[in-house]
mmCIF file of C-alpha atoms and ligand atoms in Angstrom:
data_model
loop_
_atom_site.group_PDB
_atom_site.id
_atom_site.type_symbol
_atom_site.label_atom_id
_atom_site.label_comp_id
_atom_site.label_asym_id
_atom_site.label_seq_id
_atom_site.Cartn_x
_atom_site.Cartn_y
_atom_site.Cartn_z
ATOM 1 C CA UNK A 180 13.392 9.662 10.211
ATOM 2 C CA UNK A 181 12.327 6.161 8.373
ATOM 3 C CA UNK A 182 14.506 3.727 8.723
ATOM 4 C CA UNK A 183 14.676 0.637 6.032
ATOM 5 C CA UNK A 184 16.028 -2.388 6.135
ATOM 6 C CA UNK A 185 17.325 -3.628 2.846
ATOM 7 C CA UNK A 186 18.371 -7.339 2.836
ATOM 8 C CA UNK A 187 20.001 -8.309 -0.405
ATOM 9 C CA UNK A 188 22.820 -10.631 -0.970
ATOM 10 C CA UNK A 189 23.571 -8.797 -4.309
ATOM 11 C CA UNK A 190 26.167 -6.385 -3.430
ATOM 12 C CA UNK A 191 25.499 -3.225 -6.358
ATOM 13 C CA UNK A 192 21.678 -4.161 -6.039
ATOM 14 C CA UNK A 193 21.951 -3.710 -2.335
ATOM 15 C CA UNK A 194 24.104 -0.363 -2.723
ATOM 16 C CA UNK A 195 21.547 0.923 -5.428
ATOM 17 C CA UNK A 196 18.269 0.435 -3.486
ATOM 18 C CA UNK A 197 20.251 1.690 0.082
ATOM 19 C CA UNK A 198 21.881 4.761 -1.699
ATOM 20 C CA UNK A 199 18.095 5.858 -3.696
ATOM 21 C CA UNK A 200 16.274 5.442 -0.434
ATOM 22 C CA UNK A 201 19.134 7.924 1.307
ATOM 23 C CA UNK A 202 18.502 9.984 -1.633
ATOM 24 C CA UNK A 203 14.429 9.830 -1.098
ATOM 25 C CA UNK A 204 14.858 11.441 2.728
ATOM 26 C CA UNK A 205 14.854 7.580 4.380
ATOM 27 C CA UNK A 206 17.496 6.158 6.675
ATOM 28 C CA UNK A 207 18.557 2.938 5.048
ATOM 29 C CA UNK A 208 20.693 0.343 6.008
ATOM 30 C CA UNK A 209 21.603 -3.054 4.250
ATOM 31 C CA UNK A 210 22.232 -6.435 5.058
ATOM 32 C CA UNK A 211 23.316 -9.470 2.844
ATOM 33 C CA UNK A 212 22.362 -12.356 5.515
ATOM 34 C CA UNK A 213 19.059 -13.623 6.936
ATOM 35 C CA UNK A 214 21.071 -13.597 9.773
ATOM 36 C CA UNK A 215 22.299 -10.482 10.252
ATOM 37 C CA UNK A 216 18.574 -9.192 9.021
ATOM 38 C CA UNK A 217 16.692 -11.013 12.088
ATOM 39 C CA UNK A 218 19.574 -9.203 14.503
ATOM 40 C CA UNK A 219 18.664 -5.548 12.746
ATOM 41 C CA UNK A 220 14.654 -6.442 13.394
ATOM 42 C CA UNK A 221 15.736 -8.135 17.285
ATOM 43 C CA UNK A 222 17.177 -4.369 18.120
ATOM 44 C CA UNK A 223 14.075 -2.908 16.571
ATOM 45 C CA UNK A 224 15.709 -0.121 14.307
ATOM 46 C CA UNK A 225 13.951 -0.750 11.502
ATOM 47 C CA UNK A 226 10.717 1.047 10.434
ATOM 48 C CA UNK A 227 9.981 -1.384 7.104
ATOM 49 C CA UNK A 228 12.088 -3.949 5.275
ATOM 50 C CA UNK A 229 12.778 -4.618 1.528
ATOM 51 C CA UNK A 230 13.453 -8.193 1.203
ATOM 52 C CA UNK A 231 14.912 -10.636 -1.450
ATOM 53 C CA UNK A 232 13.596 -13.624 -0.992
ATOM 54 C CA UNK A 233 16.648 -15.645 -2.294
ATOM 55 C CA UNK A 234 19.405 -15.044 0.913
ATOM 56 C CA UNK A 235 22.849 -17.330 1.430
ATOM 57 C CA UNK A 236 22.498 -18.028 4.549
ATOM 58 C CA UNK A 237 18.497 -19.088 5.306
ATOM 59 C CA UNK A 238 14.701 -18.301 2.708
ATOM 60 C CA UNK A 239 13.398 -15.042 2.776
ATOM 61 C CA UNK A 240 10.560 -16.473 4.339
ATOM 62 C CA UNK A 241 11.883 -16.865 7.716
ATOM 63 C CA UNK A 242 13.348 -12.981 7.963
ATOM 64 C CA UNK A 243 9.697 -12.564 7.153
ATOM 65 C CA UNK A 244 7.646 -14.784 10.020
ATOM 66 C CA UNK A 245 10.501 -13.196 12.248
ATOM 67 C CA UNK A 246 9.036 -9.440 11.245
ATOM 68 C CA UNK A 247 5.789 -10.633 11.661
ATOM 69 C CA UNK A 248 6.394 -11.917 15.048
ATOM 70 C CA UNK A 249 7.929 -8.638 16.220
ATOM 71 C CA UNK A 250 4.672 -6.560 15.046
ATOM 72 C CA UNK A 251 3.533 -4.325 12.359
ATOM 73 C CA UNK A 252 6.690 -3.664 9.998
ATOM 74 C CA UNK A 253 5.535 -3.795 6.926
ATOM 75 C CA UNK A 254 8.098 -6.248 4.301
ATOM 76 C CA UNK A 255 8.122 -5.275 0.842
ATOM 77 C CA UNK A 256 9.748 -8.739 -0.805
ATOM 78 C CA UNK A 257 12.004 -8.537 -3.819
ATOM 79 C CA UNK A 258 11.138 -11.802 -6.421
ATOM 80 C CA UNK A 259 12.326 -13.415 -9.435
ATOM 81 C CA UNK A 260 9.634 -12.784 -12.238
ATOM 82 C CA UNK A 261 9.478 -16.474 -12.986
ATOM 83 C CA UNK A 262 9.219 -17.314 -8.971
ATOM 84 C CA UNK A 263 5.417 -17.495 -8.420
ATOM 85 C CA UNK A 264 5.316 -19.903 -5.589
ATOM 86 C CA UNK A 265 7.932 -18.169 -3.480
ATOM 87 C CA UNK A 266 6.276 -15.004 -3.671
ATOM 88 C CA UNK A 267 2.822 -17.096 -2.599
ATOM 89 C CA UNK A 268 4.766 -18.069 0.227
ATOM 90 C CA UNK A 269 5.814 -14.764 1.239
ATOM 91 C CA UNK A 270 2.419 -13.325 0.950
ATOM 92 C CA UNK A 271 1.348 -16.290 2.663
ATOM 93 C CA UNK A 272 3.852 -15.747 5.662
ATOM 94 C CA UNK A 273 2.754 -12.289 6.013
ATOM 95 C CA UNK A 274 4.578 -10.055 3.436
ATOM 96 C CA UNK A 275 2.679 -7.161 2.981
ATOM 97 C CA UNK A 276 3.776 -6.795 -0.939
ATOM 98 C CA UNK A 277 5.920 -7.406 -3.515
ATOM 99 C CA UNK A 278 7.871 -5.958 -6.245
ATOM 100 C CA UNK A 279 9.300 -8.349 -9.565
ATOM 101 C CA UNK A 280 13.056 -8.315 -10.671
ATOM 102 C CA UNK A 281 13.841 -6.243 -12.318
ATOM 103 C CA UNK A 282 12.398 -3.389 -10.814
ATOM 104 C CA UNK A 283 11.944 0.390 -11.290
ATOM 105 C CA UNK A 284 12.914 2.155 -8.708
ATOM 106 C CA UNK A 285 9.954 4.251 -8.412
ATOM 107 C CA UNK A 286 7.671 1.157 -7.949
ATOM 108 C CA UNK A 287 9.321 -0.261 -5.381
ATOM 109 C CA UNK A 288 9.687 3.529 -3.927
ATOM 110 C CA UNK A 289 5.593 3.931 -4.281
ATOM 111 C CA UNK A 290 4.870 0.175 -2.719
ATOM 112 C CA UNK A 291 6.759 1.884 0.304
ATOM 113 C CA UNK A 292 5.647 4.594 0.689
ATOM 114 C CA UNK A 293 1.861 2.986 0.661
ATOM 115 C CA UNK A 294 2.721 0.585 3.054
ATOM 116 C CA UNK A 295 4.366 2.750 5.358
ATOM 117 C CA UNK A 296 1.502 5.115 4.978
ATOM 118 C CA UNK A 297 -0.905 1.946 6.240
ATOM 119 C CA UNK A 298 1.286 0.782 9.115
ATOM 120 C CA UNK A 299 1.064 4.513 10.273
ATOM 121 C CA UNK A 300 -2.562 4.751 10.028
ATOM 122 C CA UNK A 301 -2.725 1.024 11.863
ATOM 123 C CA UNK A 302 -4.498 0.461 14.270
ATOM 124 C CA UNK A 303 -7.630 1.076 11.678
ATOM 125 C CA UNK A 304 -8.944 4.504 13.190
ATOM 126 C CA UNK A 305 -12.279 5.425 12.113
ATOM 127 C CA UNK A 306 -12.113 7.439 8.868
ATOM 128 C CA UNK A 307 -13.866 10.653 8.671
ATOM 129 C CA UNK A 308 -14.684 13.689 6.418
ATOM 130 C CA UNK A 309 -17.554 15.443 7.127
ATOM 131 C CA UNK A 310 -20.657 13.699 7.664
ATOM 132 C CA UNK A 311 -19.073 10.227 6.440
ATOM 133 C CA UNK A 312 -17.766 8.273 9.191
ATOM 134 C CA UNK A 313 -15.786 4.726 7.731
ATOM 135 C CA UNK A 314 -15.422 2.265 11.124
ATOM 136 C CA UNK A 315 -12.919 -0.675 11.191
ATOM 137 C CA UNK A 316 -14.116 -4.162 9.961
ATOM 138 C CA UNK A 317 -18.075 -3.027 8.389
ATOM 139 C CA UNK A 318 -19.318 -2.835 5.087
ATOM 140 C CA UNK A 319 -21.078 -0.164 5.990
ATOM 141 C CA UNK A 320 -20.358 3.400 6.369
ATOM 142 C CA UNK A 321 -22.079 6.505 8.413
ATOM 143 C CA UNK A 322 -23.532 9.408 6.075
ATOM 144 C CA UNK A 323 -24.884 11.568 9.087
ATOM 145 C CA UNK A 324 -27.529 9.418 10.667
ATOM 146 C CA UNK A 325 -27.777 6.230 7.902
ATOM 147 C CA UNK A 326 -26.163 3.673 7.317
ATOM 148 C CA UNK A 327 -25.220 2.760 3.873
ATOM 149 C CA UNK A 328 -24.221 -0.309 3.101
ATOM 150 C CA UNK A 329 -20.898 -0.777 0.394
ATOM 151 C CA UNK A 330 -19.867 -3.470 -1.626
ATOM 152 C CA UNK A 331 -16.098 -4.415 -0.942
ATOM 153 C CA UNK A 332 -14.454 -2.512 -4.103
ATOM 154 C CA UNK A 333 -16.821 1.054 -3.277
ATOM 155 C CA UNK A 334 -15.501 0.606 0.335
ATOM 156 C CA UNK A 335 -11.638 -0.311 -0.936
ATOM 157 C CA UNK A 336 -12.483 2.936 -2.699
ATOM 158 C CA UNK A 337 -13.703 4.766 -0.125
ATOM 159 C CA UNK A 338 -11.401 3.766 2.325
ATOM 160 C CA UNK A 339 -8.424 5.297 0.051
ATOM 161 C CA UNK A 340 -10.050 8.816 -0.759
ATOM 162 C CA UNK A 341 -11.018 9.210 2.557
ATOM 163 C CA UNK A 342 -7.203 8.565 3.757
ATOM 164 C CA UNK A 343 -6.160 11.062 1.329
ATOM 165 C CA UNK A 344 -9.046 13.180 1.546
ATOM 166 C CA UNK A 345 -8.828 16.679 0.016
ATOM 167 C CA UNK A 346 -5.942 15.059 -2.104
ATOM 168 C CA UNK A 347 -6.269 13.419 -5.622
ATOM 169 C CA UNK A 348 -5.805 9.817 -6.092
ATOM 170 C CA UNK A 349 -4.035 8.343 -9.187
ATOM 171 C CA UNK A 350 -6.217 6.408 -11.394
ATOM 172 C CA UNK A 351 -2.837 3.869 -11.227
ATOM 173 C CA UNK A 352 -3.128 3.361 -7.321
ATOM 174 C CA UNK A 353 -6.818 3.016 -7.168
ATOM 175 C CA UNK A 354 -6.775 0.030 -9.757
ATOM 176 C CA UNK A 355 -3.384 -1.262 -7.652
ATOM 177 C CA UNK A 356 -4.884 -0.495 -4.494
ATOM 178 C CA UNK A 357 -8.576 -1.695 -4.928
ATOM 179 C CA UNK A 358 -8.847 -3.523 -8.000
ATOM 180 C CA UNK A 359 -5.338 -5.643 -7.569
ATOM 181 C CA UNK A 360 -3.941 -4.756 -11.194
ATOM 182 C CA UNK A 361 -0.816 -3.780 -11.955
ATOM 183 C CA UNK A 362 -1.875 -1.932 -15.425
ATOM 184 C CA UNK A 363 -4.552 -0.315 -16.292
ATOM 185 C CA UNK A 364 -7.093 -3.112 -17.656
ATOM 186 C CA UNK A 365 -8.643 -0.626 -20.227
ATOM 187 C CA UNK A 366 -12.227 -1.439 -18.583
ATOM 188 C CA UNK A 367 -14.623 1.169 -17.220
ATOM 189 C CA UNK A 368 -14.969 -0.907 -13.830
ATOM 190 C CA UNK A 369 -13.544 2.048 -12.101
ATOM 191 C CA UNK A 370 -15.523 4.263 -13.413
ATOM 192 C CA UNK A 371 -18.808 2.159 -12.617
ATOM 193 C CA UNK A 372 -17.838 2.116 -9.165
ATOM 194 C CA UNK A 373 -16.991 5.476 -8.452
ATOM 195 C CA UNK A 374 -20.241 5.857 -9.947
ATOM 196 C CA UNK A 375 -22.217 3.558 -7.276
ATOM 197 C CA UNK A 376 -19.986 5.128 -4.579
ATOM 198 C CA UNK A 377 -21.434 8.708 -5.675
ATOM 199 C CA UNK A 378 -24.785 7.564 -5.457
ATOM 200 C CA UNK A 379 -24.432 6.205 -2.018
ATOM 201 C CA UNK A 380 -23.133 9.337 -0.743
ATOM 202 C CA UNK A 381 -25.408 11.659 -2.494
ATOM 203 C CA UNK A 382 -26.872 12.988 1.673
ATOM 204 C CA UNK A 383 -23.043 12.915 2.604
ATOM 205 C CA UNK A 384 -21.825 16.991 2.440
ATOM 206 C CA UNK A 385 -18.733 15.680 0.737
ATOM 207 C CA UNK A 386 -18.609 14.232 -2.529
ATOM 208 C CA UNK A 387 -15.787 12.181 -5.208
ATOM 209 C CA UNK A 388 -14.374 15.322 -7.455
ATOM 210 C CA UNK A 389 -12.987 13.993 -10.850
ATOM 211 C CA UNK A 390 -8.888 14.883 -11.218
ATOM 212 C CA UNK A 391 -8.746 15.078 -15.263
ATOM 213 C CA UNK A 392 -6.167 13.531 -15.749
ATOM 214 C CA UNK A 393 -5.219 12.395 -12.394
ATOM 215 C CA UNK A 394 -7.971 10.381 -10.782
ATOM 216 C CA UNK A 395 -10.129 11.125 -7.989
ATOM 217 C CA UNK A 396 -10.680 13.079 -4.180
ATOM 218 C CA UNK A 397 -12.960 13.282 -1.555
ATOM 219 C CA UNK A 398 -14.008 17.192 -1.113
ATOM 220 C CA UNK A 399 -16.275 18.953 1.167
ATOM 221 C CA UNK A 400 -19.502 19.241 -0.999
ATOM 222 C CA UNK A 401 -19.328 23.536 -1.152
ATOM 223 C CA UNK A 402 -15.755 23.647 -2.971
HETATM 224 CA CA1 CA B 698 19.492 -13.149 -3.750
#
């Protein structure tokens, strides 16, 4: 099972997040110290963290360089809405997201879920579905024998429907996901790339299906 780490000073915050993530199928524990949070990550037990920045005992920041220096958990830090710097700092010590106060739970629920979903997949294996072959570190991908090249938002794109291939995509994550926003902007920039992507990938034998309503998946071409 996936064990979190929830370090929160705030006692009924702390029980709310630890008893929901029970609830969700995840081992949670909590923590109200920095201190006691480095000791959890020192005997390796947990899987991820969800952090608030603002502890009693030492910043947020350290519990983070301290995950970072132990390897690949991914930190999902809790911030203030007004607290822009901090949360600068913690994505500038390594946190791999964040979530504003106050919070839905299902946010913070999804960030998790995508981040654990990336630490699994880490280290980057080549993605593949059917003739398309996505290596680490390119901005190109394989369609059979070419090489197409991709601009950095077709291959953010391409990157997520070929993790989830054969499974639809929320609109909501894409924009999160690729684009950075946190709402949909009301643009058609999606749109215009999935557009490009298509293109590129007209010789691949798989191609981007429109979810009405949903978003978008990668399917073999003859479905
Ligand atoms: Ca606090």
């Amino acid at each position: 099972m996936t064990a979190i780490l929830v370090v929160e000073d705030n006692h009924a915050l702390r029980e709310v997040l630890t008893t929901a993530l029970r609830e969700e199928g995840y081992t949670a524990s909590g923590t109200a110290t920095g201190r006691a949070a480095l000791q959890s990550l020192e005997e390796g037990t947990a899987d991820a963290v969800v952090l608030d920045l603002g502890l009693p005992d030492m910043d947020g920041i350290q519990v983070i360089e301290a995950a970072r220096k132990l390897g690949e958990i991914p930190v999902l830090v809790l911030t203030a809405r007004d607290a822009l710097a901090s949360r600068v700092a913690a994505l500038n010590a390594g946190a791999d997201d964040y979530v504003v106060k106050p919070f839905e739970f299902a946010e913070v629920l999804a960030r998790l879920a995508s981040l654990l979903r990336r630490a699994a997949a880490a280290p980057w294996a080549p993605l593949q579905m059917g003739n398309v072959r996505l290596l680490a570190d390119t901005s190109t991908v394989a369609v059979g024998d070419e090489t197409v090249s991709l601009s950095p938002r077709e291959r953010g794109l391409l990157e997520l429907l070929l993790r989830r291939q054969n499974h639809a995509v929320p609109r909501a994550e894409i924009l999160r996901e690729v684009f950075g926003y946190d709402f949909d902007p009301g643009t058609n920039a999606m749109e215009v790339h999935v557009s490009h992507l298509r293109r590129k990938l007209a010789d691949a034998n798989v191609r981007i299906d429109t979810v009405r309503g949903v978003g978008y998946r990668l399917v073999p071409k003859e479905m």
